[in-house]
């Protein structure tokens, strides 16, 4: 199966290694090419389809563009306004596996969020996906706190209609049992500081979407006594969900088993 990744930049991406390992584990021939899209995503898509690709992952900063160019979107991708997986057939279909990837990762880490208050730092596509995942897992409330308040409000408004049992809000950080860092703070090339104010009460659980490094957010949450997970689990699980979208369902048990060697691969 021919697959690939569109993004800008893509050199740092661990997806090619991840899918190479998955191909070995599944005993399937897979080619996976990372394509730096400097111009229009549409042009890259036309080329990939002509070369016989089955689909592609989409990463920063093209997820919204991918949602706009797809002929058809899954309900999740439409609600999140972002596509991280394209599937090429007669039509170009767009899906978003970040939310399910985070749900799978929360479960794998034994993080139960049902009935809890969640605070999401950031208001981009990943923050929305986190809000979706938390609400699907039964969080009592989800608050978006971001440096651009209007973006946080838009994220809350976009998700609220889908989850009548979860209260969505936006604004200054407020007490919550679950924190999610969905900002790039701590990522290579960004300042490494925690977005959580010192005065905020401690959470029980903290999930950083940044992976592969011990960030200030993770250190801060751990020092306050929280159980901490980084974004590697989400990365692996969103990839397994993408594979299912291109191929056929693996099922929860198989995904859980495959996630173990894949996690080792991405953290190498
Ligand atoms: P995005 O659309 O650019 O949104 C980033 C958010 O963080 C925005 O609210 C932005 O605020 C805020 N932000 C950016 N720089 C900041 C700073 N210096 N201080 C405070 N806030 C800042 O990005 P995204 O696609 O949502 O991704 C966010 C993070 O999640 C990235 O680190 C990405 O690698 C990670 N991610 C991980 C996975 C995974 O599988 N583990 C999956 C997806 C994303 P403004 O709106 O004001 O710019």
PDB file of C-alpha atoms and ligand atoms in Angstrom:
ATOM      1  CA  UNK A   1       0.000   0.000   0.000  1.00  0.00           C
ATOM      2  CA  UNK A   2       1.359   3.441  -0.938  1.00  0.00           C
ATOM      3  CA  UNK A   3       0.952   6.055   1.780  1.00  0.00           C
ATOM      4  CA  UNK A   4       2.589   9.276   2.849  1.00  0.00           C
ATOM      5  CA  UNK A   5       2.592  12.488   4.812  1.00  0.00           C
ATOM      6  CA  UNK A   6       1.982  16.095   3.780  1.00  0.00           C
ATOM      7  CA  UNK A   7       3.284  18.884   6.002  1.00  0.00           C
ATOM      8  CA  UNK A   8       5.657  21.804   6.407  1.00  0.00           C
ATOM      9  CA  UNK A   9       8.134  20.886   7.841  1.00  0.00           C
ATOM     10  CA  UNK A  10       8.183  17.069   7.668  1.00  0.00           C
ATOM     11  CA  UNK A  11      11.869  16.263   8.237  1.00  0.00           C
ATOM     12  CA  UNK A  12      11.337  15.871  12.008  1.00  0.00           C
ATOM     13  CA  UNK A  13       8.294  13.601  11.650  1.00  0.00           C
ATOM     14  CA  UNK A  14       8.393  10.161  13.227  1.00  0.00           C
ATOM     15  CA  UNK A  15       5.509   8.924  11.053  1.00  0.00           C
ATOM     16  CA  UNK A  16       7.709   7.329   8.325  1.00  0.00           C
ATOM     17  CA  UNK A  17       9.509   5.249  10.991  1.00  0.00           C
ATOM     18  CA  UNK A  18       6.254   4.436  12.705  1.00  0.00           C
ATOM     19  CA  UNK A  19       4.557   3.163   9.538  1.00  0.00           C
ATOM     20  CA  UNK A  20       7.684   1.254   8.457  1.00  0.00           C
ATOM     21  CA  UNK A  21       7.572  -0.600  11.787  1.00  0.00           C
ATOM     22  CA  UNK A  22       3.802  -1.145  11.511  1.00  0.00           C
ATOM     23  CA  UNK A  23       4.274  -2.652   8.038  1.00  0.00           C
ATOM     24  CA  UNK A  24       6.763  -5.154   9.486  1.00  0.00           C
ATOM     25  CA  UNK A  25       4.455  -5.990  12.410  1.00  0.00           C
ATOM     26  CA  UNK A  26       1.463  -6.502  10.096  1.00  0.00           C
ATOM     27  CA  UNK A  27       3.593  -8.245   7.438  1.00  0.00           C
ATOM     28  CA  UNK A  28       2.245  -5.867   4.806  1.00  0.00           C
ATOM     29  CA  UNK A  29       4.175  -4.144   2.023  1.00  0.00           C
ATOM     30  CA  UNK A  30       3.876  -0.414   2.688  1.00  0.00           C
ATOM     31  CA  UNK A  31       5.695   2.546   1.201  1.00  0.00           C
ATOM     32  CA  UNK A  32       5.423   5.783   3.183  1.00  0.00           C
ATOM     33  CA  UNK A  33       6.855   9.010   1.823  1.00  0.00           C
ATOM     34  CA  UNK A  34       7.051  12.318   3.703  1.00  0.00           C
ATOM     35  CA  UNK A  35       6.344  15.177   1.276  1.00  0.00           C
ATOM     36  CA  UNK A  36       7.269  18.752   2.147  1.00  0.00           C
ATOM     37  CA  UNK A  37       4.401  20.828   0.743  1.00  0.00           C
ATOM     38  CA  UNK A  38       5.875  24.242   0.057  1.00  0.00           C
ATOM     39  CA  UNK A  39       3.129  25.236  -2.402  1.00  0.00           C
ATOM     40  CA  UNK A  40      -0.485  24.168  -2.737  1.00  0.00           C
ATOM     41  CA  UNK A  41      -1.687  21.027  -0.981  1.00  0.00           C
ATOM     42  CA  UNK A  42      -4.046  20.373  -3.912  1.00  0.00           C
ATOM     43  CA  UNK A  43      -1.072  19.902  -6.249  1.00  0.00           C
ATOM     44  CA  UNK A  44       0.568  17.412  -3.862  1.00  0.00           C
ATOM     45  CA  UNK A  45      -2.722  15.497  -3.625  1.00  0.00           C
ATOM     46  CA  UNK A  46      -3.092  15.264  -7.414  1.00  0.00           C
ATOM     47  CA  UNK A  47       0.484  13.940  -7.694  1.00  0.00           C
ATOM     48  CA  UNK A  48      -0.008  11.411  -4.901  1.00  0.00           C
ATOM     49  CA  UNK A  49      -3.229  10.083  -6.437  1.00  0.00           C
ATOM     50  CA  UNK A  50      -1.536   9.791  -9.833  1.00  0.00           C
ATOM     51  CA  UNK A  51       1.270   7.815  -8.159  1.00  0.00           C
ATOM     52  CA  UNK A  52      -1.295   5.393  -6.712  1.00  0.00           C
ATOM     53  CA  UNK A  53      -1.264   6.421  -3.051  1.00  0.00           C
ATOM     54  CA  UNK A  54      -4.107   4.973  -0.963  1.00  0.00           C
ATOM     55  CA  UNK A  55      -4.001   7.893   1.433  1.00  0.00           C
ATOM     56  CA  UNK A  56      -1.942  10.335   3.416  1.00  0.00           C
ATOM     57  CA  UNK A  57      -1.470  11.821   6.836  1.00  0.00           C
ATOM     58  CA  UNK A  58      -1.648  15.584   7.056  1.00  0.00           C
ATOM     59  CA  UNK A  59       0.234  17.605   9.628  1.00  0.00           C
ATOM     60  CA  UNK A  60       0.946  21.223  10.588  1.00  0.00           C
ATOM     61  CA  UNK A  61       0.020  23.664   9.030  1.00  0.00           C
ATOM     62  CA  UNK A  62      -2.177  21.905   6.468  1.00  0.00           C
ATOM     63  CA  UNK A  63      -4.924  20.245   8.515  1.00  0.00           C
ATOM     64  CA  UNK A  64      -7.509  23.011   7.893  1.00  0.00           C
ATOM     65  CA  UNK A  65      -6.574  23.225   4.195  1.00  0.00           C
ATOM     66  CA  UNK A  66      -7.022  19.456   3.916  1.00  0.00           C
ATOM     67  CA  UNK A  67     -10.500  19.765   5.440  1.00  0.00           C
ATOM     68  CA  UNK A  68     -11.382  22.398   2.842  1.00  0.00           C
ATOM     69  CA  UNK A  69     -10.163  20.383  -0.143  1.00  0.00           C
ATOM     70  CA  UNK A  70     -11.693  16.986   0.718  1.00  0.00           C
ATOM     71  CA  UNK A  71     -14.798  16.010  -1.281  1.00  0.00           C
ATOM     72  CA  UNK A  72     -16.291  14.388   1.782  1.00  0.00           C
ATOM     73  CA  UNK A  73     -15.582  14.655   5.514  1.00  0.00           C
ATOM     74  CA  UNK A  74     -16.412  12.337   8.392  1.00  0.00           C
ATOM     75  CA  UNK A  75     -18.616  14.019  11.026  1.00  0.00           C
ATOM     76  CA  UNK A  76     -15.643  14.238  13.356  1.00  0.00           C
ATOM     77  CA  UNK A  77     -13.412  15.975  10.810  1.00  0.00           C
ATOM     78  CA  UNK A  78     -16.241  18.396   9.974  1.00  0.00           C
ATOM     79  CA  UNK A  79     -16.810  19.272  13.640  1.00  0.00           C
ATOM     80  CA  UNK A  80     -13.104  19.696  14.338  1.00  0.00           C
ATOM     81  CA  UNK A  81     -12.551  21.659  11.122  1.00  0.00           C
ATOM     82  CA  UNK A  82      -9.314  19.759  10.609  1.00  0.00           C
ATOM     83  CA  UNK A  83      -8.235  16.660   8.700  1.00  0.00           C
ATOM     84  CA  UNK A  84      -5.177  14.620   9.645  1.00  0.00           C
ATOM     85  CA  UNK A  85      -5.949  11.675   7.340  1.00  0.00           C
ATOM     86  CA  UNK A  86      -6.912  11.696   3.671  1.00  0.00           C
ATOM     87  CA  UNK A  87      -8.174   8.612   1.837  1.00  0.00           C
ATOM     88  CA  UNK A  88      -7.981   8.473  -1.938  1.00  0.00           C
ATOM     89  CA  UNK A  89     -10.569   6.555  -3.925  1.00  0.00           C
ATOM     90  CA  UNK A  90     -13.029   7.876  -6.458  1.00  0.00           C
ATOM     91  CA  UNK A  91     -13.312  10.818  -4.052  1.00  0.00           C
ATOM     92  CA  UNK A  92     -10.880  12.428  -1.649  1.00  0.00           C
ATOM     93  CA  UNK A  93     -12.202  11.692   1.835  1.00  0.00           C
ATOM     94  CA  UNK A  94     -11.029  13.409   5.003  1.00  0.00           C
ATOM     95  CA  UNK A  95     -11.062  12.155   8.566  1.00  0.00           C
ATOM     96  CA  UNK A  96      -9.565  13.160  11.906  1.00  0.00           C
ATOM     97  CA  UNK A  97      -8.031  10.470  14.113  1.00  0.00           C
ATOM     98  CA  UNK A  98      -6.424  12.781  16.688  1.00  0.00           C
ATOM     99  CA  UNK A  99      -9.447  12.620  19.013  1.00  0.00           C
ATOM    100  CA  UNK A 100      -9.793   8.832  18.908  1.00  0.00           C
ATOM    101  CA  UNK A 101      -6.005   8.560  19.170  1.00  0.00           C
ATOM    102  CA  UNK A 102      -6.092  10.555  22.388  1.00  0.00           C
ATOM    103  CA  UNK A 103      -9.034   8.522  23.728  1.00  0.00           C
ATOM    104  CA  UNK A 104      -7.148   5.283  23.079  1.00  0.00           C
ATOM    105  CA  UNK A 105      -4.041   6.737  24.724  1.00  0.00           C
ATOM    106  CA  UNK A 106      -5.998   7.920  27.793  1.00  0.00           C
ATOM    107  CA  UNK A 107      -7.397   4.419  28.219  1.00  0.00           C
ATOM    108  CA  UNK A 108      -4.014   2.780  27.702  1.00  0.00           C
ATOM    109  CA  UNK A 109      -2.557   5.038  30.420  1.00  0.00           C
ATOM    110  CA  UNK A 110      -5.459   4.160  32.743  1.00  0.00           C
ATOM    111  CA  UNK A 111      -6.596   7.803  32.832  1.00  0.00           C
ATOM    112  CA  UNK A 112     -10.350   7.866  33.579  1.00  0.00           C
ATOM    113  CA  UNK A 113     -11.854  11.283  32.882  1.00  0.00           C
ATOM    114  CA  UNK A 114     -15.549  10.454  33.319  1.00  0.00           C
ATOM    115  CA  UNK A 115     -17.260  13.040  35.522  1.00  0.00           C
ATOM    116  CA  UNK A 116     -14.089  15.143  35.803  1.00  0.00           C
ATOM    117  CA  UNK A 117     -13.432  18.778  34.963  1.00  0.00           C
ATOM    118  CA  UNK A 118     -10.868  19.249  32.188  1.00  0.00           C
ATOM    119  CA  UNK A 119      -8.750  22.250  31.330  1.00  0.00           C
ATOM    120  CA  UNK A 120      -7.217  22.407  27.855  1.00  0.00           C
ATOM    121  CA  UNK A 121      -4.359  24.840  27.266  1.00  0.00           C
ATOM    122  CA  UNK A 122      -4.443  26.007  23.641  1.00  0.00           C
ATOM    123  CA  UNK A 123      -7.243  26.389  21.108  1.00  0.00           C
ATOM    124  CA  UNK A 124      -5.922  25.006  17.830  1.00  0.00           C
ATOM    125  CA  UNK A 125      -6.854  21.786  16.038  1.00  0.00           C
ATOM    126  CA  UNK A 126      -5.154  19.581  18.636  1.00  0.00           C
ATOM    127  CA  UNK A 127      -6.959  21.382  21.469  1.00  0.00           C
ATOM    128  CA  UNK A 128     -10.301  20.816  19.757  1.00  0.00           C
ATOM    129  CA  UNK A 129      -9.460  17.149  19.226  1.00  0.00           C
ATOM    130  CA  UNK A 130      -8.564  16.923  22.924  1.00  0.00           C
ATOM    131  CA  UNK A 131     -11.873  18.574  23.874  1.00  0.00           C
ATOM    132  CA  UNK A 132     -13.724  16.098  21.670  1.00  0.00           C
ATOM    133  CA  UNK A 133     -11.858  13.133  23.216  1.00  0.00           C
ATOM    134  CA  UNK A 134     -12.479  14.336  26.776  1.00  0.00           C
ATOM    135  CA  UNK A 135     -16.191  14.859  26.136  1.00  0.00           C
ATOM    136  CA  UNK A 136     -16.501  11.452  24.423  1.00  0.00           C
ATOM    137  CA  UNK A 137     -14.888   9.939  27.520  1.00  0.00           C
ATOM    138  CA  UNK A 138     -17.533  11.609  29.700  1.00  0.00           C
ATOM    139  CA  UNK A 139     -15.751  14.659  31.127  1.00  0.00           C
ATOM    140  CA  UNK A 140     -18.181  16.841  33.109  1.00  0.00           C
ATOM    141  CA  UNK A 141     -16.707  20.034  31.702  1.00  0.00           C
ATOM    142  CA  UNK A 142     -14.049  21.178  29.247  1.00  0.00           C
ATOM    143  CA  UNK A 143     -12.533  24.660  29.460  1.00  0.00           C
ATOM    144  CA  UNK A 144     -10.281  26.047  26.744  1.00  0.00           C
ATOM    145  CA  UNK A 145      -7.678  28.519  27.923  1.00  0.00           C
ATOM    146  CA  UNK A 146      -5.574  30.146  25.230  1.00  0.00           C
ATOM    147  CA  UNK A 147      -3.539  33.230  24.539  1.00  0.00           C
ATOM    148  CA  UNK A 148      -6.028  34.223  21.811  1.00  0.00           C
ATOM    149  CA  UNK A 149      -9.327  34.251  23.755  1.00  0.00           C
ATOM    150  CA  UNK A 150     -11.537  34.465  20.645  1.00  0.00           C
ATOM    151  CA  UNK A 151      -9.996  31.228  19.323  1.00  0.00           C
ATOM    152  CA  UNK A 152     -10.735  29.515  22.651  1.00  0.00           C
ATOM    153  CA  UNK A 153     -14.355  30.704  22.499  1.00  0.00           C
ATOM    154  CA  UNK A 154     -14.709  29.422  18.919  1.00  0.00           C
ATOM    155  CA  UNK A 155     -13.406  26.007  19.972  1.00  0.00           C
ATOM    156  CA  UNK A 156     -15.901  25.818  22.853  1.00  0.00           C
ATOM    157  CA  UNK A 157     -18.788  26.888  20.581  1.00  0.00           C
ATOM    158  CA  UNK A 158     -17.808  24.388  17.870  1.00  0.00           C
ATOM    159  CA  UNK A 159     -17.855  21.393  20.222  1.00  0.00           C
ATOM    160  CA  UNK A 160     -20.724  22.245  22.591  1.00  0.00           C
ATOM    161  CA  UNK A 161     -23.588  21.203  20.245  1.00  0.00           C
ATOM    162  CA  UNK A 162     -22.111  17.698  19.920  1.00  0.00           C
ATOM    163  CA  UNK A 163     -21.965  16.948  23.640  1.00  0.00           C
ATOM    164  CA  UNK A 164     -25.056  18.039  25.600  1.00  0.00           C
ATOM    165  CA  UNK A 165     -23.738  16.358  28.792  1.00  0.00           C
ATOM    166  CA  UNK A 166     -20.429  18.247  28.854  1.00  0.00           C
ATOM    167  CA  UNK A 167     -20.219  21.934  29.752  1.00  0.00           C
ATOM    168  CA  UNK A 168     -17.831  23.777  27.425  1.00  0.00           C
ATOM    169  CA  UNK A 169     -16.334  27.147  28.337  1.00  0.00           C
ATOM    170  CA  UNK A 170     -13.437  29.412  27.442  1.00  0.00           C
ATOM    171  CA  UNK A 171     -11.374  31.832  29.466  1.00  0.00           C
ATOM    172  CA  UNK A 172      -8.715  32.127  32.138  1.00  0.00           C
ATOM    173  CA  UNK A 173      -7.395  28.848  33.593  1.00  0.00           C
ATOM    174  CA  UNK A 174      -9.729  27.454  36.293  1.00  0.00           C
ATOM    175  CA  UNK A 175      -9.484  24.503  38.693  1.00  0.00           C
ATOM    176  CA  UNK A 176      -9.742  21.107  37.000  1.00  0.00           C
ATOM    177  CA  UNK A 177      -8.798  17.510  37.725  1.00  0.00           C
ATOM    178  CA  UNK A 178      -7.447  16.946  34.209  1.00  0.00           C
ATOM    179  CA  UNK A 179      -5.037  19.206  32.327  1.00  0.00           C
ATOM    180  CA  UNK A 180      -4.094  18.908  28.683  1.00  0.00           C
ATOM    181  CA  UNK A 181      -1.285  20.901  27.108  1.00  0.00           C
ATOM    182  CA  UNK A 182      -2.326  21.420  23.482  1.00  0.00           C
ATOM    183  CA  UNK A 183       0.061  24.320  22.888  1.00  0.00           C
ATOM    184  CA  UNK A 184       3.477  23.776  21.298  1.00  0.00           C
ATOM    185  CA  UNK A 185       5.175  25.011  24.507  1.00  0.00           C
ATOM    186  CA  UNK A 186       7.997  22.571  25.225  1.00  0.00           C
ATOM    187  CA  UNK A 187       8.341  21.498  21.601  1.00  0.00           C
ATOM    188  CA  UNK A 188      11.703  21.945  19.893  1.00  0.00           C
ATOM    189  CA  UNK A 189      11.876  25.540  18.680  1.00  0.00           C
ATOM    190  CA  UNK A 190       9.322  26.839  21.219  1.00  0.00           C
ATOM    191  CA  UNK A 191       9.796  28.183  24.749  1.00  0.00           C
ATOM    192  CA  UNK A 192       9.810  25.448  27.378  1.00  0.00           C
ATOM    193  CA  UNK A 193       7.493  26.797  30.055  1.00  0.00           C
ATOM    194  CA  UNK A 194       4.312  25.511  31.626  1.00  0.00           C
ATOM    195  CA  UNK A 195       1.119  27.310  30.526  1.00  0.00           C
ATOM    196  CA  UNK A 196      -0.382  26.677  33.996  1.00  0.00           C
ATOM    197  CA  UNK A 197      -0.290  29.583  36.468  1.00  0.00           C
ATOM    198  CA  UNK A 198       1.363  28.782  39.817  1.00  0.00           C
ATOM    199  CA  UNK A 199      -1.832  29.710  41.712  1.00  0.00           C
ATOM    200  CA  UNK A 200      -3.949  27.082  39.925  1.00  0.00           C
ATOM    201  CA  UNK A 201      -4.980  24.109  42.129  1.00  0.00           C
ATOM    202  CA  UNK A 202      -3.186  20.867  41.245  1.00  0.00           C
ATOM    203  CA  UNK A 203      -4.743  18.413  38.793  1.00  0.00           C
ATOM    204  CA  UNK A 204      -4.897  14.633  39.274  1.00  0.00           C
ATOM    205  CA  UNK A 205      -4.009  13.869  35.643  1.00  0.00           C
ATOM    206  CA  UNK A 206      -1.991  15.813  33.098  1.00  0.00           C
ATOM    207  CA  UNK A 207      -1.547  14.992  29.429  1.00  0.00           C
ATOM    208  CA  UNK A 208       1.018  16.764  27.287  1.00  0.00           C
ATOM    209  CA  UNK A 209       0.448  16.462  23.530  1.00  0.00           C
ATOM    210  CA  UNK A 210       4.149  17.182  23.051  1.00  0.00           C
ATOM    211  CA  UNK A 211       6.092  13.924  22.904  1.00  0.00           C
ATOM    212  CA  UNK A 212       9.616  12.642  23.121  1.00  0.00           C
ATOM    213  CA  UNK A 213      10.814  15.134  25.747  1.00  0.00           C
ATOM    214  CA  UNK A 214      10.246  15.910  29.419  1.00  0.00           C
ATOM    215  CA  UNK A 215       8.730  19.385  29.136  1.00  0.00           C
ATOM    216  CA  UNK A 216       8.251  22.093  31.757  1.00  0.00           C
ATOM    217  CA  UNK A 217       4.501  21.322  31.648  1.00  0.00           C
ATOM    218  CA  UNK A 218       5.165  17.667  32.509  1.00  0.00           C
ATOM    219  CA  UNK A 219       7.661  18.579  35.247  1.00  0.00           C
ATOM    220  CA  UNK A 220       5.275  21.171  36.695  1.00  0.00           C
ATOM    221  CA  UNK A 221       2.303  18.763  36.780  1.00  0.00           C
ATOM    222  CA  UNK A 222       4.416  15.948  38.258  1.00  0.00           C
ATOM    223  CA  UNK A 223       5.774  18.291  40.950  1.00  0.00           C
ATOM    224  CA  UNK A 224       2.160  19.100  41.886  1.00  0.00           C
ATOM    225  CA  UNK A 225       1.487  15.384  42.376  1.00  0.00           C
ATOM    226  CA  UNK A 226      -0.352  14.657  39.101  1.00  0.00           C
ATOM    227  CA  UNK A 227      -0.010  11.492  37.041  1.00  0.00           C
ATOM    228  CA  UNK A 228       1.560  12.595  33.771  1.00  0.00           C
ATOM    229  CA  UNK A 229       1.488  11.250  30.210  1.00  0.00           C
ATOM    230  CA  UNK A 230       3.164  12.732  27.155  1.00  0.00           C
ATOM    231  CA  UNK A 231       1.859  12.769  23.567  1.00  0.00           C
ATOM    232  CA  UNK A 232       3.635   9.646  22.326  1.00  0.00           C
ATOM    233  CA  UNK A 233       0.629   7.441  23.095  1.00  0.00           C
ATOM    234  CA  UNK A 234      -1.666   9.758  21.137  1.00  0.00           C
ATOM    235  CA  UNK A 235       0.766   9.840  18.220  1.00  0.00           C
ATOM    236  CA  UNK A 236       0.872   6.052  18.012  1.00  0.00           C
ATOM    237  CA  UNK A 237      -2.869   5.571  18.465  1.00  0.00           C
ATOM    238  CA  UNK A 238      -3.874   8.231  15.925  1.00  0.00           C
ATOM    239  CA  UNK A 239      -1.605   6.423  13.438  1.00  0.00           C
ATOM    240  CA  UNK A 240      -3.238   3.055  14.178  1.00  0.00           C
ATOM    241  CA  UNK A 241      -6.665   4.648  13.678  1.00  0.00           C
ATOM    242  CA  UNK A 242      -5.428   6.138  10.393  1.00  0.00           C
ATOM    243  CA  UNK A 243      -4.263   2.712   9.271  1.00  0.00           C
ATOM    244  CA  UNK A 244      -7.748   1.350  10.011  1.00  0.00           C
ATOM    245  CA  UNK A 245      -9.265   4.142   7.899  1.00  0.00           C
ATOM    246  CA  UNK A 246      -7.052   3.215   4.931  1.00  0.00           C
ATOM    247  CA  UNK A 247      -7.235  -0.556   5.359  1.00  0.00           C
ATOM    248  CA  UNK A 248      -9.690  -2.343   7.653  1.00  0.00           C
ATOM    249  CA  UNK A 249     -10.427  -2.313  11.390  1.00  0.00           C
ATOM    250  CA  UNK A 250      -7.790  -3.896  13.629  1.00  0.00           C
ATOM    251  CA  UNK A 251      -9.946  -3.763  16.742  1.00  0.00           C
ATOM    252  CA  UNK A 252      -9.098  -2.449  20.212  1.00  0.00           C
ATOM    253  CA  UNK A 253      -7.149  -5.531  21.380  1.00  0.00           C
ATOM    254  CA  UNK A 254      -4.877  -5.575  18.330  1.00  0.00           C
ATOM    255  CA  UNK A 255      -4.317  -1.805  18.497  1.00  0.00           C
ATOM    256  CA  UNK A 256      -3.324  -2.096  22.166  1.00  0.00           C
ATOM    257  CA  UNK A 257      -0.851  -4.869  21.371  1.00  0.00           C
ATOM    258  CA  UNK A 258       0.627  -3.056  18.359  1.00  0.00           C
ATOM    259  CA  UNK A 259       0.975   0.198  20.313  1.00  0.00           C
ATOM    260  CA  UNK A 260       3.697  -1.279  22.559  1.00  0.00           C
ATOM    261  CA  UNK A 261       6.412  -1.851  19.896  1.00  0.00           C
ATOM    262  CA  UNK A 262       5.311   1.281  18.020  1.00  0.00           C
ATOM    263  CA  UNK A 263       5.803   3.398  21.149  1.00  0.00           C
ATOM    264  CA  UNK A 264       9.342   2.028  21.469  1.00  0.00           C
ATOM    265  CA  UNK A 265       9.949   2.919  17.823  1.00  0.00           C
ATOM    266  CA  UNK A 266       8.799   6.553  18.100  1.00  0.00           C
ATOM    267  CA  UNK A 267      10.674   7.122  21.357  1.00  0.00           C
ATOM    268  CA  UNK A 268      13.995   5.758  20.011  1.00  0.00           C
TER     269      UNK A 268
HETATM  270  P1  LIG B   1      -2.045  25.188  16.416  1.00  0.00           P
HETATM  271  O1  LIG B   1      -3.257  25.043  15.597  1.00  0.00           O
HETATM  272  O2  LIG B   1      -0.921  26.032  15.973  1.00  0.00           O
HETATM  273  O3  LIG B   1      -2.529  25.687  17.879  1.00  0.00           O
HETATM  274  C1  LIG B   1      -1.606  25.896  18.910  1.00  0.00           C
HETATM  275  C2  LIG B   1      -2.251  26.582  20.104  1.00  0.00           C
HETATM  276  O4  LIG B   1      -1.211  26.895  21.023  1.00  0.00           O
HETATM  277  C3  LIG B   1      -2.952  27.906  19.783  1.00  0.00           C
HETATM  278  O5  LIG B   1      -3.978  28.120  20.729  1.00  0.00           O
HETATM  279  C4  LIG B   1      -1.800  28.896  19.962  1.00  0.00           C
HETATM  280  O6  LIG B   1      -2.231  30.208  20.266  1.00  0.00           O
HETATM  281  C5  LIG B   1      -1.106  28.316  21.171  1.00  0.00           C
HETATM  282  N1  LIG B   1       0.297  28.739  21.239  1.00  0.00           N
HETATM  283  C6  LIG B   1       1.223  28.705  20.249  1.00  0.00           C
HETATM  284  N2  LIG B   1       2.401  29.169  20.686  1.00  0.00           N
HETATM  285  C7  LIG B   1       2.194  29.529  21.972  1.00  0.00           C
HETATM  286  C8  LIG B   1       3.016  30.113  22.954  1.00  0.00           C
HETATM  287  N3  LIG B   1       4.301  30.412  22.707  1.00  0.00           N
HETATM  288  N4  LIG B   1       2.479  30.379  24.182  1.00  0.00           N
HETATM  289  C9  LIG B   1       1.192  30.074  24.437  1.00  0.00           C
HETATM  290  N5  LIG B   1       0.346  29.521  23.532  1.00  0.00           N
HETATM  291  C10 LIG B   1       0.856  29.262  22.316  1.00  0.00           C
HETATM  292  O7  LIG B   1      -1.356  23.755  16.698  1.00  0.00           O
HETATM  293  P2  LIG B   1      -2.068  22.326  16.878  1.00  0.00           P
HETATM  294  O8  LIG B   1      -2.124  21.639  15.574  1.00  0.00           O
HETATM  295  O9  LIG B   1      -3.329  22.504  17.643  1.00  0.00           O
HETATM  296  O10 LIG B   1      -0.955  21.551  17.741  1.00  0.00           O
HETATM  297  C11 LIG B   1      -0.660  21.934  19.076  1.00  0.00           C
HETATM  298  C12 LIG B   1       0.365  20.977  19.685  1.00  0.00           C
HETATM  299  O11 LIG B   1      -0.142  19.659  19.737  1.00  0.00           O
HETATM  300  C13 LIG B   1       1.678  20.881  18.889  1.00  0.00           C
HETATM  301  O12 LIG B   1       2.727  20.819  19.821  1.00  0.00           O
HETATM  302  C14 LIG B   1       1.558  19.569  18.166  1.00  0.00           C
HETATM  303  O13 LIG B   1       2.802  18.961  17.885  1.00  0.00           O
HETATM  304  C15 LIG B   1       0.801  18.748  19.202  1.00  0.00           C
HETATM  305  N6  LIG B   1       0.080  17.614  18.599  1.00  0.00           N
HETATM  306  C16 LIG B   1       0.420  16.359  19.047  1.00  0.00           C
HETATM  307  C17 LIG B   1      -0.250  15.257  18.525  1.00  0.00           C
HETATM  308  C18 LIG B   1       0.126  13.890  19.007  1.00  0.00           C
HETATM  309  O14 LIG B   1      -0.253  12.911  18.363  1.00  0.00           O
HETATM  310  N7  LIG B   1       0.819  13.767  20.119  1.00  0.00           N
HETATM  311  C19 LIG B   1      -1.252  15.426  17.564  1.00  0.00           C
HETATM  312  C20 LIG B   1      -1.575  16.726  17.139  1.00  0.00           C
HETATM  313  C21 LIG B   1      -0.897  17.812  17.675  1.00  0.00           C
HETATM  314  P3  LIG B   1      -2.566  31.276  19.114  1.00  0.00           P
HETATM  315  O15 LIG B   1      -3.890  30.870  18.543  1.00  0.00           O
HETATM  316  O16 LIG B   1      -2.616  32.553  19.846  1.00  0.00           O
HETATM  317  O17 LIG B   1      -1.425  31.180  18.113  1.00  0.00           O
END
